[in-house]
CSV table of C-alpha atoms in Angstrom, one decimal:
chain,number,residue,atom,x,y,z
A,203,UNK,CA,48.2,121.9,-7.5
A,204,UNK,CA,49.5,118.6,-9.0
A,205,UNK,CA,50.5,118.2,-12.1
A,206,UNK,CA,50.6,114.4,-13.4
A,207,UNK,CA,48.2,111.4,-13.7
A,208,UNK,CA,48.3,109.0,-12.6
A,209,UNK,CA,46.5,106.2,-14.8
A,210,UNK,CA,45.4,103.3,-13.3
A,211,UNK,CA,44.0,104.6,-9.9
A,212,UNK,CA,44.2,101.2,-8.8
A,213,UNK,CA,45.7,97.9,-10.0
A,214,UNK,CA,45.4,94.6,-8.5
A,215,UNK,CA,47.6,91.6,-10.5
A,216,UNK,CA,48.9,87.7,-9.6
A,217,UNK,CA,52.9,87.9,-8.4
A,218,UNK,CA,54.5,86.3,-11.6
A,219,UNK,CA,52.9,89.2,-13.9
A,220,UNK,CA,54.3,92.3,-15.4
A,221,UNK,CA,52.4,95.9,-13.7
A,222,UNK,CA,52.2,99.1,-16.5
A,223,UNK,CA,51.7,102.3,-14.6
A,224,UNK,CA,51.1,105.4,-16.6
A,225,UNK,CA,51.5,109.2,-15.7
A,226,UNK,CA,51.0,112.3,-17.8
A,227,UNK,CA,52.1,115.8,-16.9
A,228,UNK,CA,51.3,119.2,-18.2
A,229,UNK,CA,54.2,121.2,-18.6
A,230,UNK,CA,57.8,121.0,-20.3
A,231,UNK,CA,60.2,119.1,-17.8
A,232,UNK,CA,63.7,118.5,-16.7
A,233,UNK,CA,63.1,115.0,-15.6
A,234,UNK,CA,60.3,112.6,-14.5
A,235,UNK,CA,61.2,110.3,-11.6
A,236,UNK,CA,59.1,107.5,-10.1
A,237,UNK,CA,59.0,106.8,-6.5
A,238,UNK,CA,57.2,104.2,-4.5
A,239,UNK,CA,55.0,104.6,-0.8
A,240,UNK,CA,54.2,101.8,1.7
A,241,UNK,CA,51.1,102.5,4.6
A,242,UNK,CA,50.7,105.9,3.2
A,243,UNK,CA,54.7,107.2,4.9
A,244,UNK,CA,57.9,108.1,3.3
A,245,UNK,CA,58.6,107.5,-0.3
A,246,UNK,CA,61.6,105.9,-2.0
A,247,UNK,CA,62.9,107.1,-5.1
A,248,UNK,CA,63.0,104.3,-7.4
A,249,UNK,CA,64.2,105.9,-11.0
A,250,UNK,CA,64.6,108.8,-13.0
A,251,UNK,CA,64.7,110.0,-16.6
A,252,UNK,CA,65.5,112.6,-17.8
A,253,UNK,CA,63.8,115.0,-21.0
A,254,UNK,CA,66.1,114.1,-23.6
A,255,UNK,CA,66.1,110.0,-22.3
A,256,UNK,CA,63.0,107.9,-23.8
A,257,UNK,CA,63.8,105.0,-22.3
A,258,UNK,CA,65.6,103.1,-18.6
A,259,UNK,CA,66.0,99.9,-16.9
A,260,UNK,CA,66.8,99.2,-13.4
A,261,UNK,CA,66.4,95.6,-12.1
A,262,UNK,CA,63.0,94.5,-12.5
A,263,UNK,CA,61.9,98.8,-13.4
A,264,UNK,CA,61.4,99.9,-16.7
A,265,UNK,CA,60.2,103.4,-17.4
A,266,UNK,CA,59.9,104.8,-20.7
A,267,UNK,CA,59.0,108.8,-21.8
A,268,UNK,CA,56.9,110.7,-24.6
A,269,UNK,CA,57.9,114.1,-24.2
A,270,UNK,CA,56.0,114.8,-27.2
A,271,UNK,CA,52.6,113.4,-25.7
A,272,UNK,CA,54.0,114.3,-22.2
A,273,UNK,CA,53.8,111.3,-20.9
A,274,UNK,CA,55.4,108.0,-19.1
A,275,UNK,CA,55.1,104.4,-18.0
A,276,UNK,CA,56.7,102.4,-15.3
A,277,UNK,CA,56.9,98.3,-15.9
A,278,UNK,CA,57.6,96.8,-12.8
A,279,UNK,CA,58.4,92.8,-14.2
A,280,UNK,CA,57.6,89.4,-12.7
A,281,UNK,CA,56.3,91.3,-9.8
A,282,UNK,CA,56.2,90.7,-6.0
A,283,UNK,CA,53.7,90.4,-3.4
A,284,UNK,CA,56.3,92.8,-1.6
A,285,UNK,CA,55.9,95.1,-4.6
A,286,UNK,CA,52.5,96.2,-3.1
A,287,UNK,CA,52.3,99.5,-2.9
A,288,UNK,CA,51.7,102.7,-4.4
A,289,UNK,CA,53.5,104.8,-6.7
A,290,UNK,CA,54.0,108.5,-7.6
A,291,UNK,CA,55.8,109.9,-10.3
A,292,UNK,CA,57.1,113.2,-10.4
A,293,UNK,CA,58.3,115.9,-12.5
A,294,UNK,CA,60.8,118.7,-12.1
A,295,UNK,CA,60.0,121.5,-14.3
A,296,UNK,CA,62.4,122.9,-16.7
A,297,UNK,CA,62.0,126.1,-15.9
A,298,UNK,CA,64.7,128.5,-13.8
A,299,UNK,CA,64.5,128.0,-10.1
A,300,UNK,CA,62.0,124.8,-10.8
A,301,UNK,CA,63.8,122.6,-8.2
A,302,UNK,CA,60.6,121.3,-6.3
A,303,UNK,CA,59.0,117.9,-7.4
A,304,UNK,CA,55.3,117.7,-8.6
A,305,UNK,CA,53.7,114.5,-8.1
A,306,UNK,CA,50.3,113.1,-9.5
A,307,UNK,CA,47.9,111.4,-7.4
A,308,UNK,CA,49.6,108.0,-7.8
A,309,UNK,CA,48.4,104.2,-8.5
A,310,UNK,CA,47.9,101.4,-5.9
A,311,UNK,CA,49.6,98.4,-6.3
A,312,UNK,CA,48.4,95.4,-5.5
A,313,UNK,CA,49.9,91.6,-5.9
A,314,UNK,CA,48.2,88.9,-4.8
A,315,UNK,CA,50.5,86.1,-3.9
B,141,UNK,CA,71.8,109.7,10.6
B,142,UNK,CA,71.6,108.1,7.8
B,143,UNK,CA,68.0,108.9,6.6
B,144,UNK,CA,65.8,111.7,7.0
B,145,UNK,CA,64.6,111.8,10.7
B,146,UNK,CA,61.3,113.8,11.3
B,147,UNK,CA,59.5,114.4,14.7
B,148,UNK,CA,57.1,113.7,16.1
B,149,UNK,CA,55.6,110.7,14.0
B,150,UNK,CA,52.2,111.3,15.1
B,151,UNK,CA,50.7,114.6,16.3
B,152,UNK,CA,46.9,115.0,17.4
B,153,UNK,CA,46.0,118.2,18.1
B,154,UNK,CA,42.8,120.3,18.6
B,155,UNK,CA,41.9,122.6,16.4
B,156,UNK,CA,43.0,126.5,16.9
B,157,UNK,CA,46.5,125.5,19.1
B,158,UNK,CA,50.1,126.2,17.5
B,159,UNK,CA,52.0,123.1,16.2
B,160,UNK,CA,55.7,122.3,15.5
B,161,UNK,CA,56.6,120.0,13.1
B,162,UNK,CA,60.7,118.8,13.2
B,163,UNK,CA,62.7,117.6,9.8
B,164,UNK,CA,66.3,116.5,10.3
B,165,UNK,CA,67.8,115.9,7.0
B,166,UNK,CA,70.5,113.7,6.1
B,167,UNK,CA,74.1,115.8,7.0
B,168,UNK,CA,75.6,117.7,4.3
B,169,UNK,CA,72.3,118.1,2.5
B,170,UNK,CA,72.1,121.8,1.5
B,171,UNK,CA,68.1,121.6,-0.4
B,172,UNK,CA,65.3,120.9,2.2
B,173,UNK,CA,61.6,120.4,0.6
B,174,UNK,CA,58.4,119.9,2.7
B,175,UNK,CA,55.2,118.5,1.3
B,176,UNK,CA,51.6,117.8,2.8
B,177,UNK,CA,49.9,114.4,1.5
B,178,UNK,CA,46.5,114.1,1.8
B,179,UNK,CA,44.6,110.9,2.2
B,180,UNK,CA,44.8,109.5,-1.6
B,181,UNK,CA,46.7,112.2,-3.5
B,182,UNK,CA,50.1,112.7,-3.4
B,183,UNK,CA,52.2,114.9,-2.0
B,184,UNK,CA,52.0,118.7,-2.8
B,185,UNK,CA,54.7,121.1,-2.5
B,186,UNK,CA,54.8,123.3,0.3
B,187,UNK,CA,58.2,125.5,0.6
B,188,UNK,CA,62.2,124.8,-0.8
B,189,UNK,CA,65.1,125.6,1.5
B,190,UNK,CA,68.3,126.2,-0.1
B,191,UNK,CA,71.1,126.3,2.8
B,192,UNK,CA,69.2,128.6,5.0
B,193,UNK,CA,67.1,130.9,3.0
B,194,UNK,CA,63.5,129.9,1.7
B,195,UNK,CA,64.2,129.8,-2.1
B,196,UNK,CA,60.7,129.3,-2.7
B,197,UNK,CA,57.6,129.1,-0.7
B,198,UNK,CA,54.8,129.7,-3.1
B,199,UNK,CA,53.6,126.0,-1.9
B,200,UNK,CA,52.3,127.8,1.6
B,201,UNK,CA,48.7,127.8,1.6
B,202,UNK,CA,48.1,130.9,3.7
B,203,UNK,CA,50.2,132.6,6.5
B,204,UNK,CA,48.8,130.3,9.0
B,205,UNK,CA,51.8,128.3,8.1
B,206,UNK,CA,55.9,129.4,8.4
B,207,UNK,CA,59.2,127.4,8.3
B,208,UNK,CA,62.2,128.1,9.7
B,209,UNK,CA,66.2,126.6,9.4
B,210,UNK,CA,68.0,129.1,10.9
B,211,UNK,CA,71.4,126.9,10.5
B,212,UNK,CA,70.9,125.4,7.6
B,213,UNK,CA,70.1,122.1,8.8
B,214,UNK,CA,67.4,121.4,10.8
B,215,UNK,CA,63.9,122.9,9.8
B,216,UNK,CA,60.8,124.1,11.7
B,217,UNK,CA,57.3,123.5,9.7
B,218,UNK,CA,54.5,125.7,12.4
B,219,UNK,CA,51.0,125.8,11.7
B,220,UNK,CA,49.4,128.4,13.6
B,221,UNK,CA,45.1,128.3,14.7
B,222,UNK,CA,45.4,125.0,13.3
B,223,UNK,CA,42.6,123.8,11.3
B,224,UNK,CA,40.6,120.4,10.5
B,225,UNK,CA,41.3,120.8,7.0
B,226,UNK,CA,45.1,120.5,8.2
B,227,UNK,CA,45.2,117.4,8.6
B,228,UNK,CA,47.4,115.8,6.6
B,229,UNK,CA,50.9,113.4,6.4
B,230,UNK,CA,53.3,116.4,6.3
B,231,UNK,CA,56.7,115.0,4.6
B,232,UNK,CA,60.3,116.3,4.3
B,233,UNK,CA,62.6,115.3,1.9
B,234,UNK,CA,66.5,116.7,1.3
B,235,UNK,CA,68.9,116.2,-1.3
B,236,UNK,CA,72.8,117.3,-1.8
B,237,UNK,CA,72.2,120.3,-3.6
B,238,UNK,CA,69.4,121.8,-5.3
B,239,UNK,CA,70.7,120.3,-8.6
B,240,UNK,CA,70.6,117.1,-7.5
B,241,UNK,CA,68.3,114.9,-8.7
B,242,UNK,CA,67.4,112.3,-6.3
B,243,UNK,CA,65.2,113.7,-2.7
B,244,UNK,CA,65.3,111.6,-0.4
B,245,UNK,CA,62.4,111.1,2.2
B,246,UNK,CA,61.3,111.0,5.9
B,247,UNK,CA,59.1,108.9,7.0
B,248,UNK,CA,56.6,112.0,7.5
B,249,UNK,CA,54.6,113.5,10.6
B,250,UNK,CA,51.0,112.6,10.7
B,251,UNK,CA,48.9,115.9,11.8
B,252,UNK,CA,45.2,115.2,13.2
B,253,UNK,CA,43.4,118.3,14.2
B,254,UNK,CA,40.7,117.7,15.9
């Protein structure tokens, strides 16, 4: 079963304009990690966070956590028409032996040039 | 290589035959993880290989599926009396060490049963 949530579903912006992509997840984690997915095939690991982090930049990324309302968002600035995508993030329990990934159900991206 | 290599990239297969699905993952990877990705969710966990051993495969959904890597490397996803409801993108994904934090991807084998 899948843990997060995505939140949009979908998203559909001008390039030039910041994209906000919320998850929430259910259970106590080790890290949340946001990774991206072109035609529906592999996915590229774009950041991660960890539990005791509330906030990270990378680039053009921003991704911020609320561990206390188990949640994130990933700000993806001056976007891209190449930034169309859709993306996942995914949270790596805390628990012993919790190495797997669970991802939520993800947001599509798109940027209309 | 330098990625994750999995084969075949496309598989259509009728329903009720035996399918092998291939995941080479990037050298010196000890953690192997394959997922299934239906169309529009994302990816669910299927079963965790640590070196050789399955550390975890409480992601199977029945014993119609198995996965093998005798060496430690390469891994065998099979799907036995295959079924519609099969279909799916099956991924793989490795990283250095079950610790690690980053898994990195192949580009996935899409299953059709038809």
């Amino acid at each position: 079963s899948q843990q997060g949530e995505e939140d949009p579903q979908a998203l559909s912006i001008q390039e030039g304009e910041n994209a906000t992509m919320n998850c929430s997840y259910k259970t106590s984690i080790n890290n949340l990690q946001w990774y991206r997915q072109n035609s529906g095939r592999g996915l590229v690991h774009l950041i991660l966070i960890r539990s005791n982090e509330r906030e990270k930049h990378s680039g053009r990324l921003r991704v911020t956590l609320d561990t206390s309302k188990k949640s994130s968002s990933l700000l993806i600035t001056a976007s891209r028409a190449a930034d169309t995508a859709s993306y996942f993030c995914a949270t790596r329990g805390s628990g012993a032996g919790s190495y797997q990934l669970t991802f939520g159900k993800g947001t599509k991206l798109s940027v209309i040039p | 290589g330098a990625g994750v290599s999995q084969t075949p990239s496309n598989k259509v297969t009728e329903k009720g035959k035996y399918v092998e699905l291939r995941c080479d993952p990037i050298s010196g990877h000890t953690a192997l993880y394959w997922y299934r990705q239906s169309l529009g969710q994302g990816p669910e966990f299927l079963i965790y290989f640590q070196g050789t051993g399955a550390a975890d495969d409480s992601g199977l959904p029945n014993d119609r599926f198995f996965a093998v890597r005798p060496e430690g490397s390469v891994s065998t996803l099979k799907i036995q009396r295959t079924e519609r409801g099969d279909s799916a993108v099956y991924l793989c994904a490795s990283s250095i060490n079950r610790g690690s934090t980053e898994a990195f991807f192949g580009q996935g084998t899409r299953l059709t049963v038809v």
